[in-house]
Amino acid sequence: MKVGFIGLGIMGFPMASNLLKAGYDLTVYNRTIEKAEKLGKMGAKVAHSPKEVAEVSEIVISMVTDAPDVEEVLFGENGVVKSNKRGLIFVDMSTNSPEFAKKVTKRLSEYGMEFLDAPVTGGDKGAREGTLTIMVGGKEDVFKRVEPIFKAMGKNIIHVGDVGSGQALKLCNQVVVALNMVSVVEGLLLARSLGIDDDKLFSVLSTGAANSFTVQYYLPKIMKGDLNPGFKAAHLKKDLKYAMEIANSKSLPLLGTSLALQLYNAMVSLGIGELGTQGLVKVYEKLVK
């Protein structure tokens, strides 16, 4: 299958690289051409618009920031739909809302195109290693056609259900991710205030009941002062906003999620939203001072 990939950021670039390694005929597009050209040197074809990607692809994947970006990729001046490629499958692997996924499906059907929402979890590490968990919403027969491509990028591929269900499950995941980070930062803050050695804290948290991916991967980064993004704080804030909109519409008391959203709002307000999610420690450090 000829595959197109749009959006070559922290996650998108390694995901597209893994498709190349798996032998797929790949065409890529990115707003900043340098990232696309780097993949071009690895064997990908470089396009200059989403329309160009769609014209030479059977399946087009997007890994962009938010719903407005997906909308631009699809329906913009040089968007995917301008290719008039009936039968094309468009796969949105970014994170936005279940309702947006349903609206996109309806609009794409008018162009004879299929849609899957397939957000991922596993961070930059999972993207590099090809071990992402991928949550897919959409028609089962369409999912089956794309499944081999998913397997080139991820290890745990789950067809959740109808369109929008992939995004719904991803938002549940993000709630737990955010609260894990809050707990890790607060645990570290308490330990340091009590004079407990960072390494001893990690030894206990990483081997006992408190263990998690956040403890294993992000706690050592925080301890070393490495706040570079594997996943940007501003993006987690966006995801939590979607989750809280759903919670409010259903009168669900997601108290911890509300707190986490406010903490990540604070990060963005402080101008440090481009840091990794572990940069939350900076908010707490300001509060302590």
PDB file of C-alpha atoms in Angstrom:
ATOM      1  CA  MET A   1       0.000   0.000   0.000  1.00  0.00           C
ATOM      2  CA  LYS A   2       1.087   3.546  -0.731  1.00  0.00           C
ATOM      3  CA  VAL A   3       1.025   5.539   2.492  1.00  0.00           C
ATOM      4  CA  GLY A   4       1.075   9.277   3.114  1.00  0.00           C
ATOM      5  CA  PHE A   5       2.129  10.869   6.387  1.00  0.00           C
ATOM      6  CA  ILE A   6       1.384  14.473   7.408  1.00  0.00           C
ATOM      7  CA  GLY A   7       2.941  16.038  10.513  1.00  0.00           C
ATOM      8  CA  LEU A   8       6.534  15.206  11.410  1.00  0.00           C
ATOM      9  CA  GLY A   9       6.908  16.493  14.950  1.00  0.00           C
ATOM     10  CA  ILE A  10       8.162  14.771  18.105  1.00  0.00           C
ATOM     11  CA  MET A  11       5.843  11.814  17.494  1.00  0.00           C
ATOM     12  CA  GLY A  12       5.232  11.954  13.757  1.00  0.00           C
ATOM     13  CA  PHE A  13       8.836  11.820  12.589  1.00  0.00           C
ATOM     14  CA  PRO A  14       9.759   8.538  14.314  1.00  0.00           C
ATOM     15  CA  MET A  15       6.376   7.008  13.429  1.00  0.00           C
ATOM     16  CA  ALA A  16       6.930   7.814   9.758  1.00  0.00           C
ATOM     17  CA  SER A  17      10.493   6.515  10.026  1.00  0.00           C
ATOM     18  CA  ASN A  18       9.174   3.172  11.246  1.00  0.00           C
ATOM     19  CA  LEU A  19       6.883   2.951   8.221  1.00  0.00           C
ATOM     20  CA  LEU A  20       9.923   3.425   5.998  1.00  0.00           C
ATOM     21  CA  LYS A  21      11.807   0.729   7.897  1.00  0.00           C
ATOM     22  CA  ALA A  22       8.850  -1.609   7.371  1.00  0.00           C
ATOM     23  CA  GLY A  23       9.201  -1.104   3.612  1.00  0.00           C
ATOM     24  CA  TYR A  24       6.164   1.047   2.880  1.00  0.00           C
ATOM     25  CA  ASP A  25       6.083   3.337  -0.156  1.00  0.00           C
ATOM     26  CA  LEU A  26       5.874   6.568   1.855  1.00  0.00           C
ATOM     27  CA  THR A  27       5.120  10.169   0.895  1.00  0.00           C
ATOM     28  CA  VAL A  28       5.460  12.826   3.600  1.00  0.00           C
ATOM     29  CA  TYR A  29       4.464  16.436   4.171  1.00  0.00           C
ATOM     30  CA  ASN A  30       5.343  18.861   6.937  1.00  0.00           C
ATOM     31  CA  ARG A  31       4.831  22.613   7.207  1.00  0.00           C
ATOM     32  CA  THR A  32       8.558  23.052   7.821  1.00  0.00           C
ATOM     33  CA  ILE A  33      10.097  21.335   4.823  1.00  0.00           C
ATOM     34  CA  GLU A  34      13.404  20.464   6.538  1.00  0.00           C
ATOM     35  CA  LYS A  35      11.881  17.596   8.526  1.00  0.00           C
ATOM     36  CA  ALA A  36      10.287  16.156   5.410  1.00  0.00           C
ATOM     37  CA  GLU A  37      13.572  16.445   3.503  1.00  0.00           C
ATOM     38  CA  LYS A  38      15.325  14.511   6.261  1.00  0.00           C
ATOM     39  CA  LEU A  39      12.921  11.626   5.661  1.00  0.00           C
ATOM     40  CA  GLY A  40      13.433  12.157   1.939  1.00  0.00           C
ATOM     41  CA  LYS A  41      17.088  11.289   2.412  1.00  0.00           C
ATOM     42  CA  MET A  42      15.942   8.086   4.121  1.00  0.00           C
ATOM     43  CA  GLY A  43      13.826   7.051   1.137  1.00  0.00           C
ATOM     44  CA  ALA A  44      10.489   8.849   1.462  1.00  0.00           C
ATOM     45  CA  LYS A  45       8.964  10.982  -1.284  1.00  0.00           C
ATOM     46  CA  VAL A  46       8.487  14.619  -0.241  1.00  0.00           C
ATOM     47  CA  ALA A  47       5.218  16.416  -1.055  1.00  0.00           C
ATOM     48  CA  HIS A  48       4.522  20.136  -0.815  1.00  0.00           C
ATOM     49  CA  SER A  49       0.901  19.996   0.319  1.00  0.00           C
ATOM     50  CA  PRO A  50      -1.611  17.570   1.868  1.00  0.00           C
ATOM     51  CA  LYS A  51      -3.319  17.446  -1.542  1.00  0.00           C
ATOM     52  CA  GLU A  52      -0.087  16.163  -3.141  1.00  0.00           C
ATOM     53  CA  VAL A  53       0.220  13.490  -0.449  1.00  0.00           C
ATOM     54  CA  ALA A  54      -3.331  12.278  -1.074  1.00  0.00           C
ATOM     55  CA  GLU A  55      -2.901  12.179  -4.842  1.00  0.00           C
ATOM     56  CA  VAL A  56      -0.216   9.481  -4.602  1.00  0.00           C
ATOM     57  CA  SER A  57      -1.482   7.580  -1.525  1.00  0.00           C
ATOM     58  CA  GLU A  58      -4.102   4.983  -0.681  1.00  0.00           C
ATOM     59  CA  ILE A  59      -3.942   5.745   3.042  1.00  0.00           C
ATOM     60  CA  VAL A  60      -3.056   9.145   4.541  1.00  0.00           C
ATOM     61  CA  ILE A  61      -2.079   9.491   8.204  1.00  0.00           C
ATOM     62  CA  SER A  62      -2.044  12.795  10.087  1.00  0.00           C
ATOM     63  CA  MET A  63      -0.158  13.426  13.316  1.00  0.00           C
ATOM     64  CA  VAL A  64      -0.766  17.108  13.986  1.00  0.00           C
ATOM     65  CA  THR A  65      -1.564  19.144  17.086  1.00  0.00           C
ATOM     66  CA  ASP A  66      -5.315  19.672  17.351  1.00  0.00           C
ATOM     67  CA  ALA A  67      -8.679  19.599  15.594  1.00  0.00           C
ATOM     68  CA  PRO A  68      -8.176  22.903  13.690  1.00  0.00           C
ATOM     69  CA  ASP A  69      -4.911  21.515  12.274  1.00  0.00           C
ATOM     70  CA  VAL A  70      -6.648  18.325  11.126  1.00  0.00           C
ATOM     71  CA  GLU A  71      -9.381  20.441   9.561  1.00  0.00           C
ATOM     72  CA  GLU A  72      -6.796  22.499   7.663  1.00  0.00           C
ATOM     73  CA  VAL A  73      -5.003  19.354   6.470  1.00  0.00           C
ATOM     74  CA  LEU A  74      -8.270  17.936   5.156  1.00  0.00           C
ATOM     75  CA  PHE A  75     -10.351  20.877   4.006  1.00  0.00           C
ATOM     76  CA  GLY A  76      -7.861  23.731   3.567  1.00  0.00           C
ATOM     77  CA  GLU A  77      -6.892  25.385   0.297  1.00  0.00           C
ATOM     78  CA  ASN A  78      -4.537  22.529  -0.627  1.00  0.00           C
ATOM     79  CA  GLY A  79      -6.170  19.953   1.621  1.00  0.00           C
ATOM     80  CA  VAL A  80      -6.572  16.219   1.187  1.00  0.00           C
ATOM     81  CA  VAL A  81     -10.122  16.446  -0.179  1.00  0.00           C
ATOM     82  CA  LYS A  82      -8.915  18.608  -3.077  1.00  0.00           C
ATOM     83  CA  SER A  83      -7.284  15.453  -4.462  1.00  0.00           C
ATOM     84  CA  ASN A  84     -10.760  14.045  -5.264  1.00  0.00           C
ATOM     85  CA  LYS A  85      -9.323  10.624  -4.373  1.00  0.00           C
ATOM     86  CA  ARG A  86     -12.418   8.499  -3.817  1.00  0.00           C
ATOM     87  CA  GLY A  87     -11.722   5.399  -1.709  1.00  0.00           C
ATOM     88  CA  LEU A  88      -8.894   7.101   0.167  1.00  0.00           C
ATOM     89  CA  ILE A  89      -8.597   6.189   3.865  1.00  0.00           C
ATOM     90  CA  PHE A  90      -7.688   9.093   6.147  1.00  0.00           C
ATOM     91  CA  VAL A  91      -6.332   8.183   9.587  1.00  0.00           C
ATOM     92  CA  ASP A  92      -6.116  10.866  12.258  1.00  0.00           C
ATOM     93  CA  MET A  93      -3.575   9.785  14.890  1.00  0.00           C
ATOM     94  CA  SER A  94      -3.539  13.094  16.759  1.00  0.00           C
ATOM     95  CA  THR A  95      -5.686  13.663  19.850  1.00  0.00           C
ATOM     96  CA  ASN A  96      -8.868  15.719  19.791  1.00  0.00           C
ATOM     97  CA  SER A  97     -12.530  15.053  20.606  1.00  0.00           C
ATOM     98  CA  PRO A  98     -14.871  12.159  19.790  1.00  0.00           C
ATOM     99  CA  GLU A  99     -17.428  14.622  18.405  1.00  0.00           C
ATOM    100  CA  PHE A 100     -14.880  16.101  16.025  1.00  0.00           C
ATOM    101  CA  ALA A 101     -14.067  12.623  14.715  1.00  0.00           C
ATOM    102  CA  LYS A 102     -17.742  11.993  13.988  1.00  0.00           C
ATOM    103  CA  LYS A 103     -18.093  15.297  12.127  1.00  0.00           C
ATOM    104  CA  VAL A 104     -14.996  14.579  10.030  1.00  0.00           C
ATOM    105  CA  THR A 105     -16.327  11.128   9.114  1.00  0.00           C
ATOM    106  CA  LYS A 106     -19.555  12.646   7.839  1.00  0.00           C
ATOM    107  CA  ARG A 107     -17.769  15.336   5.805  1.00  0.00           C
ATOM    108  CA  LEU A 108     -15.270  12.898   4.276  1.00  0.00           C
ATOM    109  CA  SER A 109     -18.051  10.513   3.249  1.00  0.00           C
ATOM    110  CA  GLU A 110     -19.300  13.262   0.925  1.00  0.00           C
ATOM    111  CA  TYR A 111     -15.988  12.915  -0.949  1.00  0.00           C
ATOM    112  CA  GLY A 112     -16.114   9.110  -0.990  1.00  0.00           C
ATOM    113  CA  MET A 113     -13.354   8.863   1.622  1.00  0.00           C
ATOM    114  CA  GLU A 114     -13.126   6.684   4.735  1.00  0.00           C
ATOM    115  CA  PHE A 115     -11.976   7.815   8.192  1.00  0.00           C
ATOM    116  CA  LEU A 116     -10.399   6.259  11.276  1.00  0.00           C
ATOM    117  CA  ASP A 117      -9.541   8.039  14.501  1.00  0.00           C
ATOM    118  CA  ALA A 118      -6.434   6.368  15.915  1.00  0.00           C
ATOM    119  CA  PRO A 119      -4.750   8.326  18.712  1.00  0.00           C
ATOM    120  CA  VAL A 120      -1.694   6.830  20.380  1.00  0.00           C
ATOM    121  CA  THR A 121      -0.035   6.592  23.765  1.00  0.00           C
ATOM    122  CA  GLY A 122       3.533   5.709  24.662  1.00  0.00           C
ATOM    123  CA  GLY A 123       5.255   9.054  24.144  1.00  0.00           C
ATOM    124  CA  ASP A 124       8.334   9.762  22.078  1.00  0.00           C
ATOM    125  CA  LYS A 125       9.952   6.584  23.410  1.00  0.00           C
ATOM    126  CA  GLY A 126       7.137   4.406  22.079  1.00  0.00           C
ATOM    127  CA  ALA A 127       7.164   6.285  18.774  1.00  0.00           C
ATOM    128  CA  ARG A 128      10.912   5.700  18.307  1.00  0.00           C
ATOM    129  CA  GLU A 129      10.784   2.048  19.332  1.00  0.00           C
ATOM    130  CA  GLY A 130       7.584   1.205  17.454  1.00  0.00           C
ATOM    131  CA  THR A 131       5.851   0.112  20.652  1.00  0.00           C
ATOM    132  CA  LEU A 132       2.957   2.584  20.763  1.00  0.00           C
ATOM    133  CA  THR A 133      -0.500   1.630  21.939  1.00  0.00           C
ATOM    134  CA  ILE A 134      -2.943   2.650  19.212  1.00  0.00           C
ATOM    135  CA  MET A 135      -6.671   3.091  19.938  1.00  0.00           C
ATOM    136  CA  VAL A 136      -8.796   2.950  16.784  1.00  0.00           C
ATOM    137  CA  GLY A 137     -12.353   4.035  16.106  1.00  0.00           C
ATOM    138  CA  GLY A 138     -14.164   3.384  12.828  1.00  0.00           C
ATOM    139  CA  LYS A 139     -15.516   0.665  10.546  1.00  0.00           C
ATOM    140  CA  GLU A 140     -14.010  -2.739  11.272  1.00  0.00           C
ATOM    141  CA  ASP A 141     -13.345  -3.566   7.614  1.00  0.00           C
ATOM    142  CA  VAL A 142     -11.471  -0.274   7.167  1.00  0.00           C
ATOM    143  CA  PHE A 143      -9.524  -0.963  10.360  1.00  0.00           C
ATOM    144  CA  LYS A 144      -8.505  -4.396   9.041  1.00  0.00           C
ATOM    145  CA  ARG A 145      -7.093  -2.822   5.893  1.00  0.00           C
ATOM    146  CA  VAL A 146      -4.967  -0.392   7.904  1.00  0.00           C
ATOM    147  CA  GLU A 147      -3.993  -2.780  10.712  1.00  0.00           C
ATOM    148  CA  PRO A 148      -0.682  -3.880   9.111  1.00  0.00           C
ATOM    149  CA  ILE A 149       0.373  -0.216   8.947  1.00  0.00           C
ATOM    150  CA  PHE A 150      -0.513   0.272  12.603  1.00  0.00           C
ATOM    151  CA  LYS A 151       1.622  -2.759  13.468  1.00  0.00           C
ATOM    152  CA  ALA A 152       4.655  -1.054  11.926  1.00  0.00           C
ATOM    153  CA  MET A 153       4.259   1.781  14.450  1.00  0.00           C
ATOM    154  CA  GLY A 154       2.797   0.127  17.515  1.00  0.00           C
ATOM    155  CA  LYS A 155       2.739  -2.996  19.626  1.00  0.00           C
ATOM    156  CA  ASN A 156      -0.750  -2.890  21.152  1.00  0.00           C
ATOM    157  CA  ILE A 157      -3.408  -2.190  18.516  1.00  0.00           C
ATOM    158  CA  ILE A 158      -6.989  -1.963  19.792  1.00  0.00           C
ATOM    159  CA  HIS A 159     -10.077  -1.515  17.636  1.00  0.00           C
ATOM    160  CA  VAL A 160     -12.260   0.189  20.226  1.00  0.00           C
ATOM    161  CA  GLY A 161     -15.496   0.510  18.254  1.00  0.00           C
ATOM    162  CA  ASP A 162     -17.307   3.055  16.109  1.00  0.00           C
ATOM    163  CA  VAL A 163     -15.689   6.271  14.934  1.00  0.00           C
ATOM    164  CA  GLY A 164     -14.852   8.580  17.842  1.00  0.00           C
ATOM    165  CA  SER A 165     -14.291   5.731  20.290  1.00  0.00           C
ATOM    166  CA  GLY A 166     -10.522   5.840  19.766  1.00  0.00           C
ATOM    167  CA  GLN A 167     -10.485   9.490  20.824  1.00  0.00           C
ATOM    168  CA  ALA A 168     -12.775   8.729  23.757  1.00  0.00           C
ATOM    169  CA  LEU A 169     -10.419   6.066  25.107  1.00  0.00           C
ATOM    170  CA  LYS A 170      -7.392   8.314  24.545  1.00  0.00           C
ATOM    171  CA  LEU A 171      -8.961  11.031  26.708  1.00  0.00           C
ATOM    172  CA  CYS A 172      -9.450   8.467  29.493  1.00  0.00           C
ATOM    173  CA  ASN A 173      -5.768   7.612  29.127  1.00  0.00           C
ATOM    174  CA  GLN A 174      -4.772  11.278  29.345  1.00  0.00           C
ATOM    175  CA  VAL A 175      -6.673  11.740  32.599  1.00  0.00           C
ATOM    176  CA  VAL A 176      -4.613   8.957  34.188  1.00  0.00           C
ATOM    177  CA  VAL A 177      -1.369  10.236  32.603  1.00  0.00           C
ATOM    178  CA  ALA A 178      -1.924  13.731  34.006  1.00  0.00           C
ATOM    179  CA  LEU A 179      -2.788  12.556  37.505  1.00  0.00           C
ATOM    180  CA  ASN A 180       0.219  10.209  37.494  1.00  0.00           C
ATOM    181  CA  MET A 181       2.449  13.199  36.747  1.00  0.00           C
ATOM    182  CA  VAL A 182       0.867  15.253  39.520  1.00  0.00           C
ATOM    183  CA  SER A 183       1.440  12.411  41.989  1.00  0.00           C
ATOM    184  CA  VAL A 184       5.072  11.905  40.900  1.00  0.00           C
ATOM    185  CA  VAL A 185       5.895  15.622  41.195  1.00  0.00           C
ATOM    186  CA  GLU A 186       4.219  15.895  44.597  1.00  0.00           C
ATOM    187  CA  GLY A 187       5.934  12.745  45.862  1.00  0.00           C
ATOM    188  CA  LEU A 188       9.307  14.103  44.751  1.00  0.00           C
ATOM    189  CA  LEU A 189       8.594  17.490  46.322  1.00  0.00           C
ATOM    190  CA  LEU A 190       7.701  15.874  49.657  1.00  0.00           C
ATOM    191  CA  ALA A 191      10.745  13.573  49.571  1.00  0.00           C
ATOM    192  CA  ARG A 192      13.140  16.449  48.921  1.00  0.00           C
ATOM    193  CA  SER A 193      11.578  18.524  51.720  1.00  0.00           C
ATOM    194  CA  LEU A 194      12.303  15.603  54.065  1.00  0.00           C
ATOM    195  CA  GLY A 195      15.887  15.198  52.890  1.00  0.00           C
ATOM    196  CA  ILE A 196      15.291  11.845  51.166  1.00  0.00           C
ATOM    197  CA  ASP A 197      17.805  10.977  48.449  1.00  0.00           C
ATOM    198  CA  ASP A 198      16.319  11.091  44.916  1.00  0.00           C
ATOM    199  CA  ASP A 199      17.790   7.728  43.943  1.00  0.00           C
ATOM    200  CA  LYS A 200      16.350   6.024  47.015  1.00  0.00           C
ATOM    201  CA  LEU A 201      12.950   7.514  46.250  1.00  0.00           C
ATOM    202  CA  PHE A 202      13.152   6.168  42.698  1.00  0.00           C
ATOM    203  CA  SER A 203      14.241   2.746  43.954  1.00  0.00           C
ATOM    204  CA  VAL A 204      11.103   2.450  46.060  1.00  0.00           C
ATOM    205  CA  LEU A 205       8.597   4.014  43.666  1.00  0.00           C
ATOM    206  CA  SER A 206       9.831   2.008  40.681  1.00  0.00           C
ATOM    207  CA  THR A 207       9.598  -1.374  42.410  1.00  0.00           C
ATOM    208  CA  GLY A 208       6.540  -1.046  44.635  1.00  0.00           C
ATOM    209  CA  ALA A 209       2.833  -0.338  44.349  1.00  0.00           C
ATOM    210  CA  ALA A 210       3.479   3.216  43.087  1.00  0.00           C
ATOM    211  CA  ASN A 211       5.264   2.017  39.950  1.00  0.00           C
ATOM    212  CA  SER A 212       4.107   3.335  36.556  1.00  0.00           C
ATOM    213  CA  PHE A 213       5.451   4.457  33.183  1.00  0.00           C
ATOM    214  CA  THR A 214       5.573   7.991  34.593  1.00  0.00           C
ATOM    215  CA  VAL A 215       7.762   6.817  37.470  1.00  0.00           C
ATOM    216  CA  GLN A 216      10.017   4.734  35.218  1.00  0.00           C
ATOM    217  CA  TYR A 217      10.475   7.217  32.384  1.00  0.00           C
ATOM    218  CA  TYR A 218       9.760  10.713  33.659  1.00  0.00           C
ATOM    219  CA  LEU A 219      10.865  10.702  37.298  1.00  0.00           C
ATOM    220  CA  PRO A 220      14.548  10.170  36.366  1.00  0.00           C
ATOM    221  CA  LYS A 221      14.236  13.030  33.871  1.00  0.00           C
ATOM    222  CA  ILE A 222      12.830  15.361  36.539  1.00  0.00           C
ATOM    223  CA  MET A 223      15.580  14.345  38.964  1.00  0.00           C
ATOM    224  CA  LYS A 224      18.214  15.244  36.330  1.00  0.00           C
ATOM    225  CA  GLY A 225      16.472  18.486  35.400  1.00  0.00           C
ATOM    226  CA  ASP A 226      15.680  17.199  31.898  1.00  0.00           C
ATOM    227  CA  LEU A 227      12.405  18.905  30.986  1.00  0.00           C
ATOM    228  CA  ASN A 228      12.678  18.439  27.216  1.00  0.00           C
ATOM    229  CA  PRO A 229       9.396  17.289  25.686  1.00  0.00           C
ATOM    230  CA  GLY A 230       8.576  13.688  24.937  1.00  0.00           C
ATOM    231  CA  PHE A 231       5.033  15.063  24.980  1.00  0.00           C
ATOM    232  CA  LYS A 232       4.456  18.802  25.335  1.00  0.00           C
ATOM    233  CA  ALA A 233       2.645  20.150  28.380  1.00  0.00           C
ATOM    234  CA  ALA A 234       0.535  22.422  26.167  1.00  0.00           C
ATOM    235  CA  HIS A 235      -0.743  19.364  24.313  1.00  0.00           C
ATOM    236  CA  LEU A 236      -1.719  17.602  27.544  1.00  0.00           C
ATOM    237  CA  LYS A 237      -3.541  20.746  28.626  1.00  0.00           C
ATOM    238  CA  LYS A 238      -5.496  20.602  25.357  1.00  0.00           C
ATOM    239  CA  ASP A 239      -6.401  16.943  25.932  1.00  0.00           C
ATOM    240  CA  LEU A 240      -7.548  17.580  29.503  1.00  0.00           C
ATOM    241  CA  LYS A 241      -9.712  20.439  28.258  1.00  0.00           C
ATOM    242  CA  TYR A 242     -11.522  18.015  25.940  1.00  0.00           C
ATOM    243  CA  ALA A 243     -11.940  15.532  28.792  1.00  0.00           C
ATOM    244  CA  MET A 244     -13.385  18.178  31.105  1.00  0.00           C
ATOM    245  CA  GLU A 245     -15.808  19.402  28.426  1.00  0.00           C
ATOM    246  CA  ILE A 246     -17.216  15.860  28.254  1.00  0.00           C
ATOM    247  CA  ALA A 247     -17.236  15.538  32.056  1.00  0.00           C
ATOM    248  CA  ASN A 248     -19.118  18.830  32.415  1.00  0.00           C
ATOM    249  CA  SER A 249     -21.671  17.802  29.780  1.00  0.00           C
ATOM    250  CA  LYS A 250     -22.322  14.589  31.750  1.00  0.00           C
ATOM    251  CA  SER A 251     -22.063  16.185  35.241  1.00  0.00           C
ATOM    252  CA  LEU A 252     -19.158  13.861  36.094  1.00  0.00           C
ATOM    253  CA  PRO A 253     -17.173  14.988  39.174  1.00  0.00           C
ATOM    254  CA  LEU A 254     -13.648  14.563  37.771  1.00  0.00           C
ATOM    255  CA  LEU A 255     -12.073  16.551  40.590  1.00  0.00           C
ATOM    256  CA  GLY A 256      -8.498  15.379  40.034  1.00  0.00           C
ATOM    257  CA  THR A 257      -8.724  16.042  36.310  1.00  0.00           C
ATOM    258  CA  SER A 258      -9.987  19.560  36.985  1.00  0.00           C
ATOM    259  CA  LEU A 259      -6.990  20.188  39.242  1.00  0.00           C
ATOM    260  CA  ALA A 260      -4.559  18.759  36.684  1.00  0.00           C
ATOM    261  CA  LEU A 261      -6.041  20.976  33.968  1.00  0.00           C
ATOM    262  CA  GLN A 262      -5.543  24.053  36.141  1.00  0.00           C
ATOM    263  CA  LEU A 263      -1.928  23.071  36.853  1.00  0.00           C
ATOM    264  CA  TYR A 264      -1.198  22.644  33.151  1.00  0.00           C
ATOM    265  CA  ASN A 265      -3.054  25.890  32.439  1.00  0.00           C
ATOM    266  CA  ALA A 266      -0.586  27.468  34.860  1.00  0.00           C
ATOM    267  CA  MET A 267       2.341  26.020  32.899  1.00  0.00           C
ATOM    268  CA  VAL A 268       1.045  27.531  29.684  1.00  0.00           C
ATOM    269  CA  SER A 269       0.360  30.874  31.415  1.00  0.00           C
ATOM    270  CA  LEU A 270       3.942  30.896  32.699  1.00  0.00           C
ATOM    271  CA  GLY A 271       5.158  30.527  29.121  1.00  0.00           C
ATOM    272  CA  ILE A 272       6.582  27.035  29.628  1.00  0.00           C
ATOM    273  CA  GLY A 273       3.928  24.984  27.839  1.00  0.00           C
ATOM    274  CA  GLU A 274       6.483  23.845  25.247  1.00  0.00           C
ATOM    275  CA  LEU A 275       8.334  21.899  27.941  1.00  0.00           C
ATOM    276  CA  GLY A 276       7.545  18.249  28.476  1.00  0.00           C
ATOM    277  CA  THR A 277       4.689  17.275  30.774  1.00  0.00           C
ATOM    278  CA  GLN A 278       7.295  16.664  33.502  1.00  0.00           C
ATOM    279  CA  GLY A 279       7.914  20.436  33.446  1.00  0.00           C
ATOM    280  CA  LEU A 280       4.974  20.564  35.859  1.00  0.00           C
ATOM    281  CA  VAL A 281       7.640  20.523  38.558  1.00  0.00           C
ATOM    282  CA  LYS A 282       8.353  24.176  37.639  1.00  0.00           C
ATOM    283  CA  VAL A 283       4.845  25.206  38.704  1.00  0.00           C
ATOM    284  CA  TYR A 284       5.308  23.553  42.085  1.00  0.00           C
ATOM    285  CA  GLU A 285       8.744  25.127  42.510  1.00  0.00           C
ATOM    286  CA  LYS A 286       7.195  28.567  41.988  1.00  0.00           C
ATOM    287  CA  LEU A 287       4.481  27.800  44.533  1.00  0.00           C
ATOM    288  CA  VAL A 288       7.048  26.688  47.109  1.00  0.00           C
ATOM    289  CA  LYS A 289       9.040  29.906  46.675  1.00  0.00           C
TER     290      LYS A 289
END
